[in-house]
Coordinates of C-alpha atoms in Angstrom, one line a residue:
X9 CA 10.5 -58.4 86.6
X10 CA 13.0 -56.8 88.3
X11 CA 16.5 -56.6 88.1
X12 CA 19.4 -55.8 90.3
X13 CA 23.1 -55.2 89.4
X14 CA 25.2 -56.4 92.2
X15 CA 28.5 -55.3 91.4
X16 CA 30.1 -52.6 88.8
X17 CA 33.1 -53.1 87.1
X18 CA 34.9 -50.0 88.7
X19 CA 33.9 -50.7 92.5
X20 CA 34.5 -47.3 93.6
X21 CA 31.8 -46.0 90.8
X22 CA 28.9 -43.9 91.7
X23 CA 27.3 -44.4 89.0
X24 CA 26.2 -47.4 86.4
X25 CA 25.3 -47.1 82.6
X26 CA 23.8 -50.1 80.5
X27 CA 22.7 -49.1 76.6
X28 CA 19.9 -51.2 76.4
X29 CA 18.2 -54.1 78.6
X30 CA 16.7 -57.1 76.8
X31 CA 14.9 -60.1 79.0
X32 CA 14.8 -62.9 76.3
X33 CA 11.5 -65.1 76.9
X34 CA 8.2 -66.3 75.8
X35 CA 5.1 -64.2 76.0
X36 CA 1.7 -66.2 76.7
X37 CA -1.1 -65.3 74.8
X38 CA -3.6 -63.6 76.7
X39 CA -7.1 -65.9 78.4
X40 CA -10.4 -65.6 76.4
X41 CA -13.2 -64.6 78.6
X42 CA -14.7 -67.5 79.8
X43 CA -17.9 -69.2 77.8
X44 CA -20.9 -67.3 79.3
X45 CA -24.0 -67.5 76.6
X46 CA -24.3 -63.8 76.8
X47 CA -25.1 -61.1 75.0
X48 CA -24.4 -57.4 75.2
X49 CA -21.5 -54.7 74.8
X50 CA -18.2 -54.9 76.4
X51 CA -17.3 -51.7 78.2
X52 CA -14.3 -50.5 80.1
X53 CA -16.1 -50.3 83.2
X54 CA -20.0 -51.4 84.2
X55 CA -20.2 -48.2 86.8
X56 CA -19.4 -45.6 84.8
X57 CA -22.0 -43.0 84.7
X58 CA -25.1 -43.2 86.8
X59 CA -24.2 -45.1 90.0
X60 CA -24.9 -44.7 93.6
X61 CA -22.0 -44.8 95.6
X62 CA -21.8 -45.9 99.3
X63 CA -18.7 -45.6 101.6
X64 CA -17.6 -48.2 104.7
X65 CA -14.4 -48.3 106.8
X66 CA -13.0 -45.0 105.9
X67 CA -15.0 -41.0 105.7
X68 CA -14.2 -38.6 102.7
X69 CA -14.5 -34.9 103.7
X70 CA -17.6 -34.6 101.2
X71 CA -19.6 -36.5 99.2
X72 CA -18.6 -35.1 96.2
X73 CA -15.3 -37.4 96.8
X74 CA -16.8 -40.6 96.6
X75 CA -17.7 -40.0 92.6
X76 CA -13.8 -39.2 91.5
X77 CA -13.6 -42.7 92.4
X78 CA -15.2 -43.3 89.0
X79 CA -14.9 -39.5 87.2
X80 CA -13.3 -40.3 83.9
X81 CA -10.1 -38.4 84.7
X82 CA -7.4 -38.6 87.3
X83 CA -8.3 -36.6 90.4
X84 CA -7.6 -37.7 93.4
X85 CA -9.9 -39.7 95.2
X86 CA -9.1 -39.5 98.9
X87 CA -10.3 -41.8 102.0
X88 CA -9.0 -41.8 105.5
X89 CA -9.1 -44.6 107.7
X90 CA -11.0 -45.5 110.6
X91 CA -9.9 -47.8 113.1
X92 CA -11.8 -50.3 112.5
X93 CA -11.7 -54.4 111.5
X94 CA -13.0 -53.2 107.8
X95 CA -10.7 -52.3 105.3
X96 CA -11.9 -49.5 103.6
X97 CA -14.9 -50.1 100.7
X98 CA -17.0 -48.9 98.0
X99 CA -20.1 -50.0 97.4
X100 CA -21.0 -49.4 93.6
X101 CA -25.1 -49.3 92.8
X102 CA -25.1 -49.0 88.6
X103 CA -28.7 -46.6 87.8
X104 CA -28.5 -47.9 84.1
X105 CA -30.7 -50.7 84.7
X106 CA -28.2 -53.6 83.6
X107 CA -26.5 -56.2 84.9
X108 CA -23.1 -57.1 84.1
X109 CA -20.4 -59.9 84.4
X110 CA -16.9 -57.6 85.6
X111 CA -13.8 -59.6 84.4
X112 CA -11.2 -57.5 85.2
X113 CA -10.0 -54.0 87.2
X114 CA -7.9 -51.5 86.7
X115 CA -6.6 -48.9 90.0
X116 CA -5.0 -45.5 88.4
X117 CA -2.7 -44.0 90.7
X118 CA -2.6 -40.7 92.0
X119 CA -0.2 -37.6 91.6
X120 CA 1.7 -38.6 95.0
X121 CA 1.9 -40.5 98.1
X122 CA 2.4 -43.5 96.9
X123 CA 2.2 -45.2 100.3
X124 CA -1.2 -44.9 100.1
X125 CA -1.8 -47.0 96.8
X126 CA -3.7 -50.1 97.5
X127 CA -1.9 -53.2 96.8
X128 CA -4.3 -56.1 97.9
X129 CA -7.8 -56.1 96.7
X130 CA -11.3 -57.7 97.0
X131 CA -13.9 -57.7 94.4
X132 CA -17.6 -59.0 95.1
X133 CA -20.8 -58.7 93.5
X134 CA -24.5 -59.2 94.0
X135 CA -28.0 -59.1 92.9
X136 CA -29.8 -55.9 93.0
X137 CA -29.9 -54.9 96.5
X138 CA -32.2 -53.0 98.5
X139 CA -35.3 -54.1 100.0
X140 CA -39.5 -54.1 98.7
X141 CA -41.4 -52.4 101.3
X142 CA -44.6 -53.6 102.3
X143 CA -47.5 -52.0 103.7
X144 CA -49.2 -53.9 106.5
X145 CA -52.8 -53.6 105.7
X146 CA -52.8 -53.6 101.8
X147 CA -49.7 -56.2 101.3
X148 CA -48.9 -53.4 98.6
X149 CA -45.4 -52.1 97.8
X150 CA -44.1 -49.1 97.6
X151 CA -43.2 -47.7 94.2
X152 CA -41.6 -44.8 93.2
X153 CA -43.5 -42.3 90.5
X154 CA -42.4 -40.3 88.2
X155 CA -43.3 -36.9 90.5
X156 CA -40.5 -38.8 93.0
X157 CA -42.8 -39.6 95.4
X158 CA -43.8 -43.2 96.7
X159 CA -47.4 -44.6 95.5
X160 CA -47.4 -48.1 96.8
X161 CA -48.6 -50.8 94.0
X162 CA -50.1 -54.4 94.0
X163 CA -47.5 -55.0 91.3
X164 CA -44.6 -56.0 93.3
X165 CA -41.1 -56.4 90.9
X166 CA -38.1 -57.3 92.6
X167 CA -36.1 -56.5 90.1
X168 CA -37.7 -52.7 89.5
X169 CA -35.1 -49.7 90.5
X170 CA -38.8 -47.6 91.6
X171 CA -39.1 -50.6 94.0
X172 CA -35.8 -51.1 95.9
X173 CA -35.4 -48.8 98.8
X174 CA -33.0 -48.7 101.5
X175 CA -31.8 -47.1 104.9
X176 CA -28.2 -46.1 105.2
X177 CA -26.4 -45.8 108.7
X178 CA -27.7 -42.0 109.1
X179 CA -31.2 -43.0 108.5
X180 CA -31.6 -42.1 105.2
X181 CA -34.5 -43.6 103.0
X182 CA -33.1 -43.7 99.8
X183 CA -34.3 -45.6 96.5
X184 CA -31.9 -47.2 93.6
X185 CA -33.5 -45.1 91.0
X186 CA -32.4 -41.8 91.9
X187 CA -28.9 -41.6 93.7
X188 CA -28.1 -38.8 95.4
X189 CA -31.9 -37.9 96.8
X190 CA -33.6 -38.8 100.2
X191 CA -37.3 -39.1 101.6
X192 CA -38.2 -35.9 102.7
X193 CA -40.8 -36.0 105.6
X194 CA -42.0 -32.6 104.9
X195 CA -43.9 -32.6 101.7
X196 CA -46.3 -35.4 103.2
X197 CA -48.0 -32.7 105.4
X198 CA -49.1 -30.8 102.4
X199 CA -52.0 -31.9 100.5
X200 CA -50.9 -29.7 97.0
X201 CA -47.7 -32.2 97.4
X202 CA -49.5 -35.9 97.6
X203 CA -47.0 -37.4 99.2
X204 CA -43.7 -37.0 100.8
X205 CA -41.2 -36.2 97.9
X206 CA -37.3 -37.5 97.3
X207 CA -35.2 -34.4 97.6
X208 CA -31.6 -34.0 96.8
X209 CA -29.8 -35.2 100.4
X210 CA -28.4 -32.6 102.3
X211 CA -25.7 -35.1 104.3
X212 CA -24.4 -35.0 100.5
X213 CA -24.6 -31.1 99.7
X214 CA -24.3 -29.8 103.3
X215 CA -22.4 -32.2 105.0
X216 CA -23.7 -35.4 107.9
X217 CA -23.0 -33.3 110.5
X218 CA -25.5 -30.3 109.4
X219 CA -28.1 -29.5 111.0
X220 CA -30.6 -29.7 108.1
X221 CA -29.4 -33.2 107.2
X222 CA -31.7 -34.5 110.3
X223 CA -34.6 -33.5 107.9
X224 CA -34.2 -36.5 105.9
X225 CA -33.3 -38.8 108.8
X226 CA -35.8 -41.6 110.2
X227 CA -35.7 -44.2 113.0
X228 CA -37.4 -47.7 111.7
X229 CA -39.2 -49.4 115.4
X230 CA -38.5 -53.1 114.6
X231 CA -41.4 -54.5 117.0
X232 CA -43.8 -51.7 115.4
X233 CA -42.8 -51.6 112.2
X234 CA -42.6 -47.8 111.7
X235 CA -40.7 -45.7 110.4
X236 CA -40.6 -42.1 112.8
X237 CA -39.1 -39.1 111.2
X238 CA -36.1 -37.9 113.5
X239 CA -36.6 -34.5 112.3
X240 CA -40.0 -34.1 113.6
X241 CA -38.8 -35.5 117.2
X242 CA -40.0 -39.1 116.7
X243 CA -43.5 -38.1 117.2
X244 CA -44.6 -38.9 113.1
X245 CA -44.5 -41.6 111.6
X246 CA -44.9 -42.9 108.0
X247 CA -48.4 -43.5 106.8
X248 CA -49.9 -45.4 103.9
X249 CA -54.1 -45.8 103.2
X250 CA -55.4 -47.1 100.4
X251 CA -57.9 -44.2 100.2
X252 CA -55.2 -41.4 99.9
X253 CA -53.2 -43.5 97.5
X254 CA -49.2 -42.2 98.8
X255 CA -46.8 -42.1 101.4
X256 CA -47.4 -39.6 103.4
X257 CA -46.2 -38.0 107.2
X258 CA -48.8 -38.4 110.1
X259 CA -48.9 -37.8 113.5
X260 CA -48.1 -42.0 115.2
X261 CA -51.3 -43.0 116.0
X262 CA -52.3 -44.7 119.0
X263 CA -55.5 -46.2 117.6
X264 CA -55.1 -50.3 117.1
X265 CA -57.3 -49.4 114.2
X266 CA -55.0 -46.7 112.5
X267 CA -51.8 -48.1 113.6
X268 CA -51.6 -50.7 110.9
X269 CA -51.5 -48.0 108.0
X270 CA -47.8 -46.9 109.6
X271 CA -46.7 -50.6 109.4
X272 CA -44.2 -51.9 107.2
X273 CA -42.2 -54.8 106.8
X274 CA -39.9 -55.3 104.0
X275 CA -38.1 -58.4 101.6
X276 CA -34.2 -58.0 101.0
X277 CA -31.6 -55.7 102.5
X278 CA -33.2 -52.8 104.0
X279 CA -29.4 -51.8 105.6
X280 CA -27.9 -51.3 102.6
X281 CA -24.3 -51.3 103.5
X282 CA -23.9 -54.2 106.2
X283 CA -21.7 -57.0 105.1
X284 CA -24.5 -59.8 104.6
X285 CA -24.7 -62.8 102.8
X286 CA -25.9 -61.4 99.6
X287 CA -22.4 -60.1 98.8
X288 CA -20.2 -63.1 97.0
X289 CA -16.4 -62.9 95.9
X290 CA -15.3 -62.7 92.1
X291 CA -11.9 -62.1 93.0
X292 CA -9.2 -61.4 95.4
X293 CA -5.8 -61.1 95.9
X294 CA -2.4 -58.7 94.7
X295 CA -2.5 -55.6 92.7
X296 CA 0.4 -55.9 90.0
X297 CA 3.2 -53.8 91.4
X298 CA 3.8 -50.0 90.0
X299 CA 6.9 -47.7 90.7
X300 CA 6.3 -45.6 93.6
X301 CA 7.4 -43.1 90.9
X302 CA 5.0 -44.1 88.0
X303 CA 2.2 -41.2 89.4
X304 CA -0.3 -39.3 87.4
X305 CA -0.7 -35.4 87.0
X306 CA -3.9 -34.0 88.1
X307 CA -7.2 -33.8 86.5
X308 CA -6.3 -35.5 83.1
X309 CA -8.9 -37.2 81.0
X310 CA -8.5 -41.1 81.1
X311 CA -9.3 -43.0 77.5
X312 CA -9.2 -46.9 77.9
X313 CA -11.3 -49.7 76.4
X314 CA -12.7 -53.4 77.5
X315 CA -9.2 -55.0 76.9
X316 CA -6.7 -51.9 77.7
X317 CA -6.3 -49.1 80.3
X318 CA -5.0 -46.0 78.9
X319 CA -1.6 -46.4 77.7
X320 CA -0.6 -43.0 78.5
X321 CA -1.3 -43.1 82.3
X322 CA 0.1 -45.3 84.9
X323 CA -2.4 -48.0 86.2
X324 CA -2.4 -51.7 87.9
X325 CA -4.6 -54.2 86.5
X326 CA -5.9 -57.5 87.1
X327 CA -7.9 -59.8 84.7
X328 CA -10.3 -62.5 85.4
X329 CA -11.7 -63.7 82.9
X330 CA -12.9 -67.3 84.5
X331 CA -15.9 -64.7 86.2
X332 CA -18.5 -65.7 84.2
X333 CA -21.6 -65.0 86.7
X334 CA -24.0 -61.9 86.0
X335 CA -24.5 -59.4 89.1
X336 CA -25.9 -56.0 89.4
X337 CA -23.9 -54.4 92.4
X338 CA -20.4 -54.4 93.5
X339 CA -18.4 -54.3 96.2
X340 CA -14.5 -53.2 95.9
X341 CA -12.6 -53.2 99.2
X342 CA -8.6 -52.9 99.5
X343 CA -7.4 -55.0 102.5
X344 CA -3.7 -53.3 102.6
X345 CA -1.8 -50.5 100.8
X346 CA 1.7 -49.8 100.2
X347 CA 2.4 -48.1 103.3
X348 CA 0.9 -50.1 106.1
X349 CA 0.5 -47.1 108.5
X350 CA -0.7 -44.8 105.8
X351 CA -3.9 -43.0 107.5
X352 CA -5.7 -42.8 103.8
X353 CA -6.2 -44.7 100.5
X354 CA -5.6 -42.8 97.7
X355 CA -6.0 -43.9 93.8
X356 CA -7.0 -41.2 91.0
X357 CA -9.4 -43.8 89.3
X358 CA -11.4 -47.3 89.3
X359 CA -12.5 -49.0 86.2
X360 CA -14.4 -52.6 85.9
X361 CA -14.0 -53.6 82.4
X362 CA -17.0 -56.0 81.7
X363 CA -19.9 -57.1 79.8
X364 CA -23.3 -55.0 80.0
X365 CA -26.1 -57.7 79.3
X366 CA -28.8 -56.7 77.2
X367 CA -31.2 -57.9 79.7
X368 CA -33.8 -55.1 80.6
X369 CA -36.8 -56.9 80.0
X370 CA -36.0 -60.0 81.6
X371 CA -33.8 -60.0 84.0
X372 CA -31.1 -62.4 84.3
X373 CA -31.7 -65.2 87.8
X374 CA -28.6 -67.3 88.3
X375 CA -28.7 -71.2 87.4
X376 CA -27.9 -73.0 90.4
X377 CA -24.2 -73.1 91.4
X378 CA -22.6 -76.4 91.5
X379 CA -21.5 -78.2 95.1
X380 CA -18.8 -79.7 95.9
X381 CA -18.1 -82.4 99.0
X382 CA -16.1 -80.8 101.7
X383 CA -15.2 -82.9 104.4
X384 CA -13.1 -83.2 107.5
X385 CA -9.3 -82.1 107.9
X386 CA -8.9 -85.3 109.6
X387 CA -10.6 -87.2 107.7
X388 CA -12.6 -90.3 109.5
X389 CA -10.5 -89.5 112.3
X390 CA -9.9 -86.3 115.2
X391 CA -12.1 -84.0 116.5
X392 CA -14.4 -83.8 113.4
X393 CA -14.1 -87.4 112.4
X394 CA -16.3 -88.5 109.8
X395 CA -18.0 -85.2 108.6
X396 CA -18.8 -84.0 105.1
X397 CA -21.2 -81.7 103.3
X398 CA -22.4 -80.4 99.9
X399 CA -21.9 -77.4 99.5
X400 CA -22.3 -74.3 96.8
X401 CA -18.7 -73.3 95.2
X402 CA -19.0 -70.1 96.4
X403 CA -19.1 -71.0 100.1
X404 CA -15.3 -70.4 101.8
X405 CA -13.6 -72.7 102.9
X406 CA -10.5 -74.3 103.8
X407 CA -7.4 -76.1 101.8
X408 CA -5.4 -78.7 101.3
X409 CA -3.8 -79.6 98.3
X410 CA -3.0 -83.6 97.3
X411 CA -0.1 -84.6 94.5
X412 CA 0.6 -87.6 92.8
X413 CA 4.0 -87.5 93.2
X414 CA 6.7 -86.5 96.0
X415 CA 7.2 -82.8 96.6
X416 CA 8.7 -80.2 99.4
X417 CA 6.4 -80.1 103.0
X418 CA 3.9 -83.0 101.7
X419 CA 3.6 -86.1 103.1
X420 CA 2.2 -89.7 102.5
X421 CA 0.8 -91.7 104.9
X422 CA 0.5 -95.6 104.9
X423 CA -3.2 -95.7 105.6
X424 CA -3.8 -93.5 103.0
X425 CA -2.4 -95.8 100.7
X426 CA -4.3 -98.6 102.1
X427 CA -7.5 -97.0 101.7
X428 CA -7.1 -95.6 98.0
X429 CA -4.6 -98.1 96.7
X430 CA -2.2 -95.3 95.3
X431 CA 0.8 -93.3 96.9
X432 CA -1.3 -89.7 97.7
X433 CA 0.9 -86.5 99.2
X434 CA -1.1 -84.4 100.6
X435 CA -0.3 -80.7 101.8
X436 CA -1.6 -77.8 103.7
X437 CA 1.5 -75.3 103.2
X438 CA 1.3 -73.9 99.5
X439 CA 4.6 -71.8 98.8
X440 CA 4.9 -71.1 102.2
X441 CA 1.1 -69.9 103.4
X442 CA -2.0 -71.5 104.7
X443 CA -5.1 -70.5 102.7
X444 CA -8.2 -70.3 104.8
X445 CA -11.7 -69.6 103.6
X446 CA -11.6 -69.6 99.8
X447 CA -14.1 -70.4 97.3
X448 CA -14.2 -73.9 95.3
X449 CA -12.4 -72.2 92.4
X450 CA -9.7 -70.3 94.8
X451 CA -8.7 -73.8 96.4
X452 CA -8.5 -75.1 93.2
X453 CA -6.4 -72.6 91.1
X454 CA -4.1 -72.1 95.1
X455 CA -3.2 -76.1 94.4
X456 CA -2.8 -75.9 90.8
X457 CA -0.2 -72.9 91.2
X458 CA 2.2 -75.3 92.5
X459 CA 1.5 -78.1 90.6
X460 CA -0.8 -79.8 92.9
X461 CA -4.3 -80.6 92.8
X462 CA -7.5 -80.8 95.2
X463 CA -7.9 -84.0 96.8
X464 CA -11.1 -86.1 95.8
X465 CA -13.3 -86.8 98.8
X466 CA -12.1 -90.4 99.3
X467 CA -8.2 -89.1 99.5
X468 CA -9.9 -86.7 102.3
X469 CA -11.5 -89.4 104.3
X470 CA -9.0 -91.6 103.8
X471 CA -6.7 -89.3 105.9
X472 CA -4.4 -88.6 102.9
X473 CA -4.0 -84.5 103.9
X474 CA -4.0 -85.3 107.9
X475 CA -1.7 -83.4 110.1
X476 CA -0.2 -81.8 107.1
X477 CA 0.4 -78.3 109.1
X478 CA -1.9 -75.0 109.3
X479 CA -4.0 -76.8 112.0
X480 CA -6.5 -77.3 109.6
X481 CA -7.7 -81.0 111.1
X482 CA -11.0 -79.3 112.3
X483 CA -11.5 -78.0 109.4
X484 CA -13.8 -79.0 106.4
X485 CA -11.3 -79.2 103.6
X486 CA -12.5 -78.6 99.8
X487 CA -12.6 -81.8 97.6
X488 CA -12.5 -81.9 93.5
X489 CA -15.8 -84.1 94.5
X490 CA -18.7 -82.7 92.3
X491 CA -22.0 -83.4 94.4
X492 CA -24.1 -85.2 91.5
X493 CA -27.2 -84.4 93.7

């Protein structure tokens, strides 16, 4: 709330005293976390600890900065921005083997520049990411061992840390089970060592732009399927034979009948941090507005629980607890801060209350999501007359919004009577904005705020939203239709 006095009694006063402000009203009780069959312990935040943390849309003078993000205490966690069309991201990658439903989260703001406090955010999540890596020849996969080298195994589980391995944008071959530590080509030309070894990254202690990182830097030949070691001028390669038992660094052969044992080919996200279709929204919009004055000192140890944030600091929060849907990565992005020009986000903590499933033996797969019927702006009419699909909930797309009665920039039309047999207003403006590519559940809960509700897919083909504003005729519109299959 915010108040604002608009007049003193003495005009001429400089100053204005109250004893004591009281806003009479009624308090809601707070939402239960949705029914979700689970069991396990509620924390204050699933990536505390452990967790592999990658950076897009923004750099961070060393990686020692990317884990205040998540420290426990308040200092300062510093990115600046690129120009670029992604807002600046953080890519959490949880190493305790768990996956989690997040509900909720909670930004703790730094000791000053408040212009750089986010105020919009996105939260996603997604299965374990990372890819399996195959070897041509064997059809085996490689594994990680407890020496930190790579022993390939017939035993292929998707759902192993040892067995998801990725490549970030420098090249770097990296596994989820040990963040924090590359492929290191030069261990695989000494037999004492097996196999080339994972080695703390030096992009991380020394800085991308060091010399030495190149050691742990490949290239990965699409057409070939090899992976060439950048430090060693492209001229090695990867090589796996059944005989020798591990990864190990070879000169690229040009044999037909040796070049197969430096082929891979891999099942999942090799790129770890490109934007694909893996990644899927749990929630999105404004961060609760704090006083460009409510900042916190330095270096302060935070205490907070599942339910509350530390009382004695200054945080925002959001809570959803309608996210009922288990993932094992997540993605946090912050779409605009306080100051738009500000050349840096700033925020002195992150925290993802949730639920840690006690799932480690078997790991949790997602039932099926339900569809929905989205169908044509226009209805049976326009440019996309006539089309509909099914369509997963957590698909974007557009909305309009249909009420039963009469309200401000909705309209009824007289064929949309005809066709239902009801009076039907339908929308596109909701409090004064269009709302493009939102989930089933966005669209939903976007009419709802205003008292409306999603249109059934009869009210859609029967024209009952049409040329209701946001040039959303072209469109496919979400429906309250469940697709019974």
């Amino acid at each position: 709330y915010k108040i604002t006095w608009t007049e003193t009694r003495n005009p001429d006063s400089l100053l204005i005293h109250v004893g004591e402000i009281e806003v009479p009203g009624l308090q809601a009780t707070e939402s239960d976390m949705a029914s979700h069959g689970y069991v396990g312990e509620y924390v204050s935040s699933v990536v505390h600890g452990g967790t592999d943390i990658t950076i897009a849309g923004g750099t961070i003078t060393s990686s020692a900065v990317k884990h205040l993000s998540i420290s426990g205490d308040t200092h300062k966690f510093v990115m600046y921005l690129e120009n670029s069309e992604r807002a600046p991201t953080l890519q959490f990658s949880p190493t305790h083997g768990k996956w989690s439903v997040v509900t909720g989260l909670r930004v703790y703001t730094t000791n000053n520049n408040a212009g750089a406090d986010p105020v919009k955010y996105n939260v996603k999540g997604r299965p374990l990411g990372g890819a399996l890596v195959y070897d041509r020849r064997e059809h085996y996969c490689w594994e990680l061992t407890r020496i930190d080298r790579i022993k390939p195994t017939a035993a292929c589980d998707p759902y192993s840390l040892k067995q998801r391995f990725y490549m970030n944008d420098l090249g770097e071959i990296r596994v989820k089970a040990l963040p924090g530590r590359c492929l290191d080509p030069r261990y695989g030309y000494k037999t004492k060592h097996k196999g080339n070894a994972f080695t703390p990254c030096y992009s991380e202690t020394l800085g991308e732009t060091d010399e030495k990182a190149r050691v742990h830097y490949f290239l990965y030949d699409q057409q070939l399927g090899r992976m060439r070691s950048v430090w060693y001028g492209g001229t090695d390669c990867l090589d796996f034979s059944l005989s020798k038992g591990w990864i190990k660094q070879e000169k690229c052969h040009t044999d037909p009948q040796y070049v197969i044992n430096q082929q891979f080919y891999f099942k999942g996200t090799l790129e770890n941090s490109k934007e694909d279709g893996t990644w899927k929204t749990i929630s999105e919009g404004i961060l609760p507005w704090v006083s460009e004055f409510d900042r916190n000192p330095m270096g302060v140890q935070i205490h907070s629980a599942y339910k509350r944030g530390d009382a004695d600091r200054y945080y925002m929060e959001v809570k959803f607890y309608e996210s009922v849907i288990p993932y094992y990565e997540y993605e946090l992005s912050f779409p605009e801060l306080r100051d738009q020009e500000s050349e840096q986000l700033q925020f002195a903590e992150i925290e993802l209350p949730g639920l840690l499933i006690n799932e480690t033996a078997t790991p949790y797969v997602p039932p099926p999501m339900e569809s929905y019927w989205v169908v044509c702006g226009a209805g049976d009419s326009g440019e996309c007359a006539g089309q509909q699909a099914a369509v997963e909930a957590d698909e974007t797309h557009e909305v309009r919004c249909c009420s039963d009665v009469s309200r401000k920039r909705f309209r009824s039309r007289p064929e949309c009577r005809s066709a239902v047999g009801y009076s039907v207003w339908g929308g596109s403006v909701l409090n004064g904005k269009c709302y493009y590519s939102r989930t089933q559940y966005q669209a939903k809960k976007a009419c709802e705020d205003i008292g409306a509700r999603l249109c059934t897919r009869e009210e859609l083909m029967a024209r009952c939203a049409k040329d209701t504003g946001c040039s959303l005729d072209s469109d496919l519109i979400w429906s309250s239709t469940v697709f019974d299959g």
